[in-house]
Short mmCIF file of C-alpha atoms in Angstrom, two decimals:
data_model
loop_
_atom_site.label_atom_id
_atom_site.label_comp_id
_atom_site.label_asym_id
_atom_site.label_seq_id
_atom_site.Cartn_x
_atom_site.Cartn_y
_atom_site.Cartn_z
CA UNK A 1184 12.51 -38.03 151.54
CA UNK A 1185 10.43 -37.42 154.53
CA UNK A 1186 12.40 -35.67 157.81
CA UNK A 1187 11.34 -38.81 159.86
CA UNK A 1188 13.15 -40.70 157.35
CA UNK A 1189 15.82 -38.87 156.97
CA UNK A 1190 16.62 -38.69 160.75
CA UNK A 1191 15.91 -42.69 160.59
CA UNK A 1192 18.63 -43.23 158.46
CA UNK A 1193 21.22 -40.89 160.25
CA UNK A 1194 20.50 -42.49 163.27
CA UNK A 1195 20.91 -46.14 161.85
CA UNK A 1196 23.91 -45.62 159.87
CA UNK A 1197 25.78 -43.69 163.35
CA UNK A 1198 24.90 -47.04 165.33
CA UNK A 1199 26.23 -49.23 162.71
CA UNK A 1200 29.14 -47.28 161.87
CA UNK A 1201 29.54 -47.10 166.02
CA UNK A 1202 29.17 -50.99 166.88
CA UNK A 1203 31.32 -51.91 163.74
CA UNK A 1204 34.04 -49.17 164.57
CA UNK A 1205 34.34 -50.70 168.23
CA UNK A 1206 34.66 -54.20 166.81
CA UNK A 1207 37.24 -52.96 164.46
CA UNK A 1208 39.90 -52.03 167.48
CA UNK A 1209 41.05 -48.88 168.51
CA UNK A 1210 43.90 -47.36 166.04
CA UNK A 1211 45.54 -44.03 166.33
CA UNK A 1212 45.52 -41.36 162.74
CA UNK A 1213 49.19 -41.65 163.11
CA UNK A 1214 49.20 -44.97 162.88
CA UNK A 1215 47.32 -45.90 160.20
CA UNK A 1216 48.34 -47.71 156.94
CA UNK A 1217 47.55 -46.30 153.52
CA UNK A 1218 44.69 -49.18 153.42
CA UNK A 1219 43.63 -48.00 156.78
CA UNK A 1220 42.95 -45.07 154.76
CA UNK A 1221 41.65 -45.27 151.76
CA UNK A 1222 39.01 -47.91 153.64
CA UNK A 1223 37.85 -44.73 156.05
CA UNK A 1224 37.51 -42.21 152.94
CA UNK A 1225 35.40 -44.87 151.10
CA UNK A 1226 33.25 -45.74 154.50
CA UNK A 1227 32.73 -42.07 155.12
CA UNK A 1228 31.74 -41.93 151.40
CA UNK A 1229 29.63 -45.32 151.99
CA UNK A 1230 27.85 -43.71 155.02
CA UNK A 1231 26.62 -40.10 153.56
CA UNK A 1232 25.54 -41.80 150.59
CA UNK A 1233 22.96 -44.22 152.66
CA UNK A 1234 21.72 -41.19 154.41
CA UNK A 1235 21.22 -38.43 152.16
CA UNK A 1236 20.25 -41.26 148.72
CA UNK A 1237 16.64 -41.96 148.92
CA UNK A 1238 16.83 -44.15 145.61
CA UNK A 1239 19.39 -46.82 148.19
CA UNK A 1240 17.58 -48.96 150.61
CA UNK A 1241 17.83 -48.39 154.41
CA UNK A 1242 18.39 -52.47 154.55
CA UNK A 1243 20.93 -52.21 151.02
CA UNK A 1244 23.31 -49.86 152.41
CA UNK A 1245 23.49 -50.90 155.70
CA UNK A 1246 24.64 -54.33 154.03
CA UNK A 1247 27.07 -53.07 152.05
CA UNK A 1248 27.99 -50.71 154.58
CA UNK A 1249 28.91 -53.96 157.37
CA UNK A 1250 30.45 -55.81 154.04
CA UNK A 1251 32.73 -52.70 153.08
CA UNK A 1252 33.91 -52.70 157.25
CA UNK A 1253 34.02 -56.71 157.11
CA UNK A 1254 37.41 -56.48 154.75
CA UNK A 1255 39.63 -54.26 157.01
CA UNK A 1256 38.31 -56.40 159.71
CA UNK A 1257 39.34 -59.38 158.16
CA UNK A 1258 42.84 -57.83 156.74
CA UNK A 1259 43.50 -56.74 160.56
CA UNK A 1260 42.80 -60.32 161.36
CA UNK A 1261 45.18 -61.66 158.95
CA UNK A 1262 47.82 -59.07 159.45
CA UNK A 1263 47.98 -60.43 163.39
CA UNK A 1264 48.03 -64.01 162.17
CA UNK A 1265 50.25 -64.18 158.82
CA UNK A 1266 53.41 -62.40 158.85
CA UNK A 1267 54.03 -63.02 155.65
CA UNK A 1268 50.67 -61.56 154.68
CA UNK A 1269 51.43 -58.71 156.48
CA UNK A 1270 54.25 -57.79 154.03
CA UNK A 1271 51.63 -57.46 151.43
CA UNK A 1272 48.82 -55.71 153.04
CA UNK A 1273 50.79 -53.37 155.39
CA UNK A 1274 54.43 -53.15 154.01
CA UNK A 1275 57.97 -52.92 155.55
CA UNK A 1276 59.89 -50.14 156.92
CA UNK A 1277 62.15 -49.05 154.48
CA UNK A 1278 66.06 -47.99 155.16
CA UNK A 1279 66.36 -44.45 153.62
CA UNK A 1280 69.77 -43.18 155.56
CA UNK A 1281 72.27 -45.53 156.75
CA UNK A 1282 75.24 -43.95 158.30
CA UNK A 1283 74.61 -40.92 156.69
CA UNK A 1284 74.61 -41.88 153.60
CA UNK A 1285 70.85 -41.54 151.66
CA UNK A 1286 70.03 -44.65 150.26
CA UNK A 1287 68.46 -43.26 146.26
CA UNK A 1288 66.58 -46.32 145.07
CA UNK A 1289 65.52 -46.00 148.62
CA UNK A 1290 63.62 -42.59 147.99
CA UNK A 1291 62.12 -43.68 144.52
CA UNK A 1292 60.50 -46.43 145.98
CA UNK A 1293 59.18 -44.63 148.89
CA UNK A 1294 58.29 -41.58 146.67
CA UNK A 1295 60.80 -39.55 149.11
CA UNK A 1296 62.64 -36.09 147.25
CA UNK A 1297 65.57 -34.60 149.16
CA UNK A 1298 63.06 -31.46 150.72
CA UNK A 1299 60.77 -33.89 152.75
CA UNK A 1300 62.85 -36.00 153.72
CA UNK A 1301 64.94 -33.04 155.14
CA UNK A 1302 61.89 -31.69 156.97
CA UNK A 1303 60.97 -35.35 158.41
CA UNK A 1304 64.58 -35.35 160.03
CA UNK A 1305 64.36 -31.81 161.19
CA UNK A 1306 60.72 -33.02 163.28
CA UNK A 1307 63.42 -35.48 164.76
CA UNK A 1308 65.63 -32.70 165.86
CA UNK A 1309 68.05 -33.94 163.40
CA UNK A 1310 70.15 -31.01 161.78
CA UNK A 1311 72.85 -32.60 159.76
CA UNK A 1312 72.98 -35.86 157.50
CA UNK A 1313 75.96 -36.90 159.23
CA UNK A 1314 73.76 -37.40 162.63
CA UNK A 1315 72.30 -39.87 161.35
CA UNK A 1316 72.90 -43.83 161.78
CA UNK A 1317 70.05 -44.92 160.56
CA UNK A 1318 66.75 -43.85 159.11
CA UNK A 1319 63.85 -45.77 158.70
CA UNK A 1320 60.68 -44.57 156.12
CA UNK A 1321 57.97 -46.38 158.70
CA UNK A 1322 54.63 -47.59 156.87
CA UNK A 1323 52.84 -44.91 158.34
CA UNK A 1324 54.54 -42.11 156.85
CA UNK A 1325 56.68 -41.46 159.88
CA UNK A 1326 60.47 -41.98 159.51
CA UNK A 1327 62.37 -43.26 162.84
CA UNK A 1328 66.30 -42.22 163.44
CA UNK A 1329 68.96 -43.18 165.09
CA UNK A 1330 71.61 -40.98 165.55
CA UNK A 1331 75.38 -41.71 165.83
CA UNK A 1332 77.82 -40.01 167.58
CA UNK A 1333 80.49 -39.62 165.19
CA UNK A 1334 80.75 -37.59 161.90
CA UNK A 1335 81.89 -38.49 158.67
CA UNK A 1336 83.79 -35.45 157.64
CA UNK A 1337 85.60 -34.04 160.09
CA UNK A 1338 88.31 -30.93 160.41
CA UNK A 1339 91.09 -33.16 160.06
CA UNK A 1340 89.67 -35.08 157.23
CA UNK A 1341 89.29 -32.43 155.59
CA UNK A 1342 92.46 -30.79 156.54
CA UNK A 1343 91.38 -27.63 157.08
CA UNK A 1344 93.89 -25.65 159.05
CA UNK A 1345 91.79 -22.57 160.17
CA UNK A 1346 89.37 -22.21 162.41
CA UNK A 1347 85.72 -22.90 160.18
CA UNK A 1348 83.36 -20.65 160.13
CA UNK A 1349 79.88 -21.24 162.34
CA UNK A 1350 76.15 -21.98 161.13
CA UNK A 1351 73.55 -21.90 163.07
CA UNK A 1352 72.02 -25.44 161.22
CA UNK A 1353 73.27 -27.52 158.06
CA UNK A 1354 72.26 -26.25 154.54
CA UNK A 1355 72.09 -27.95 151.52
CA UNK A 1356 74.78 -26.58 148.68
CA UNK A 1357 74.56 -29.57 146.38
CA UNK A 1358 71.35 -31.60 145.52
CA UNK A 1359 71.43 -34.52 143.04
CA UNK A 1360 74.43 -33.02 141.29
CA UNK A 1361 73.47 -29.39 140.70
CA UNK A 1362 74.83 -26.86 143.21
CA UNK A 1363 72.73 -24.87 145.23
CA UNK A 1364 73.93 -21.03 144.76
CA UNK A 1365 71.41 -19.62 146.48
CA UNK A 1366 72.33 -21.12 149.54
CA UNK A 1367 75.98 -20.75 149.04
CA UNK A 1368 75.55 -16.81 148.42
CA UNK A 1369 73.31 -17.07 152.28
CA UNK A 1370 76.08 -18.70 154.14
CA UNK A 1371 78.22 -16.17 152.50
CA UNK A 1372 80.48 -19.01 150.62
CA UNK A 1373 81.02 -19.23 146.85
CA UNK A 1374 81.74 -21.74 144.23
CA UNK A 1375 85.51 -21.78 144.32
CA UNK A 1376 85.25 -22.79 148.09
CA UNK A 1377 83.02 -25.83 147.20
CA UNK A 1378 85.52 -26.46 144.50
CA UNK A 1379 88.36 -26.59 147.51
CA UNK A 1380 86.36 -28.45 149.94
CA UNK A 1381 85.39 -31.01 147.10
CA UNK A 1382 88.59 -31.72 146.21
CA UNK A 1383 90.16 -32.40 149.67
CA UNK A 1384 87.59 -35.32 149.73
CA UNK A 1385 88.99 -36.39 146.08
CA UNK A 1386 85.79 -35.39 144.26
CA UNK A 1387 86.75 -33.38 141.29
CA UNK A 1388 82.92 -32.37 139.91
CA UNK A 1389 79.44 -31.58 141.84
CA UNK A 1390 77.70 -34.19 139.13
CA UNK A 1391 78.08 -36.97 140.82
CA UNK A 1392 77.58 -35.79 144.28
CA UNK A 1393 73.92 -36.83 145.55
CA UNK A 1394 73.74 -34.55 148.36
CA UNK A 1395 75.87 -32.15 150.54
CA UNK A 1396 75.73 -29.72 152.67
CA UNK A 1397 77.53 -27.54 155.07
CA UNK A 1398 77.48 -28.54 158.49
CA UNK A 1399 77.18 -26.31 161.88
CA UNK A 1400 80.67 -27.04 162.76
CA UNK A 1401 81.77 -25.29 158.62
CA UNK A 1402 83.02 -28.53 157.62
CA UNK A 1403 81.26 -30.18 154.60
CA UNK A 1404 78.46 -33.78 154.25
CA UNK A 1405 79.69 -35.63 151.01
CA UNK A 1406 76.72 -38.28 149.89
CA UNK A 1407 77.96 -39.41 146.66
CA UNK A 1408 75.50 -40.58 143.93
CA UNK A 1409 74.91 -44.57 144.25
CA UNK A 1410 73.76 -46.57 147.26
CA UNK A 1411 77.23 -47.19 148.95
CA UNK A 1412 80.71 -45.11 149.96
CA UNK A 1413 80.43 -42.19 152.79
CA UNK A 1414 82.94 -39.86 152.29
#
């Protein structure tokens, strides 16, 4: 392939990509949909391969290049227009908290574990479960909270008579039903005070606690395993 040529089909394949870009509507990284996606990755792909592939056509791969652009065109289009199709080519927000309680089948389906979803809320400036009203998985990959401004174990639910101890943010001590030592032996607790604190919220065994965690305040976040019941 000649340098003329070369610079031909560089120059060709930028206007195309250009013009059909600006027809396509302006969308933010953020904001883009796992099809949003995977269409840029395989029109970047599309794009190199007409410049650098001497064995495609100028004329072929610019026509497969406007095709491949033509279908998220066209899914955009049918996204503004059909709801309902929406729901298949774009998704739903998904409900992964709802009054502090983590909603499991929830995370499976969104491909969520306990870590990420913990740093997602943290990006929100949100500390503790029990913060948190209600937590949306968005289709973009962001998650949108709304906090309350209650808690669901408090001091006098918990009955604790002396002053609690003070953390400087919420750590996990219990995830999916095994106990996190590690962390217990960092906020200087052990297992016999879990043991107390689990009982005064008439859980007798870590197993079929989901999550908790010790909150700021020293009390303790109960998320019992299954979709429903705070305590």
């Amino acid at each position: 392939m000649s340098m003329s040529e070369l610079l031909l089909r560089l120059l060709v394949t930028f206007v195309v990509l250009f013009a059909l870009a600006r027809i396509a509507g302006r969308k933010e990284i953020s904001q883009m949909t796992f099809f949003n996606w995977v269409s840029s990755v395989a029109i970047g792909s599309l794009a190199a391969d007409i410049v650098v592939n001497k064995e495609l056509s100028l004329f072929q791969g610019v026509i497969v290049l406007v095709a491949w652009l033509a279908i998220p065109i066209l899914i955009g289009f049918i996204d503004i227009t059909f709801k309902g199709a929406r729901k298949v080519t774009t998704g739903e927000p998904i409900i992964v908290i709802r009054e502090g309680k983590i909603m499991e089948h929830a995370l499976r389906k969104t491909r969520l574990d306990i870590d990420t979803l913990r740093t997602l809320l943290r990006e929100k400036d949100v500390f503790q479960l029990s913060e948190v009203d209600l937590a949306l998985f968005e289709t973009n990959g962001k998650l949108s909270v709304l906090k309350t401004d209650h808690q669901f174990v408090t001091r006098s639910d918990m009955k604790v008579e002396s002053e609690p101890k003070q953390f400087p943010i919420a750590t996990e001590v219990i995830s999916d039903g095994v106990v996190n030592f590690k962390n217990l032996l960092l906020l200087n607790l052990d297992e016999k005070w879990l043991t107390e604190q689990m009982e005064r919220a008439g859980v007798t065994s870590p197993s079929g606690v989901f999550y908790a965690e010790v909150q700021q305040d020293g009390t303790i976040h109960l998320d019992m395993k299954g979709d429903y019941g705070v305590r």
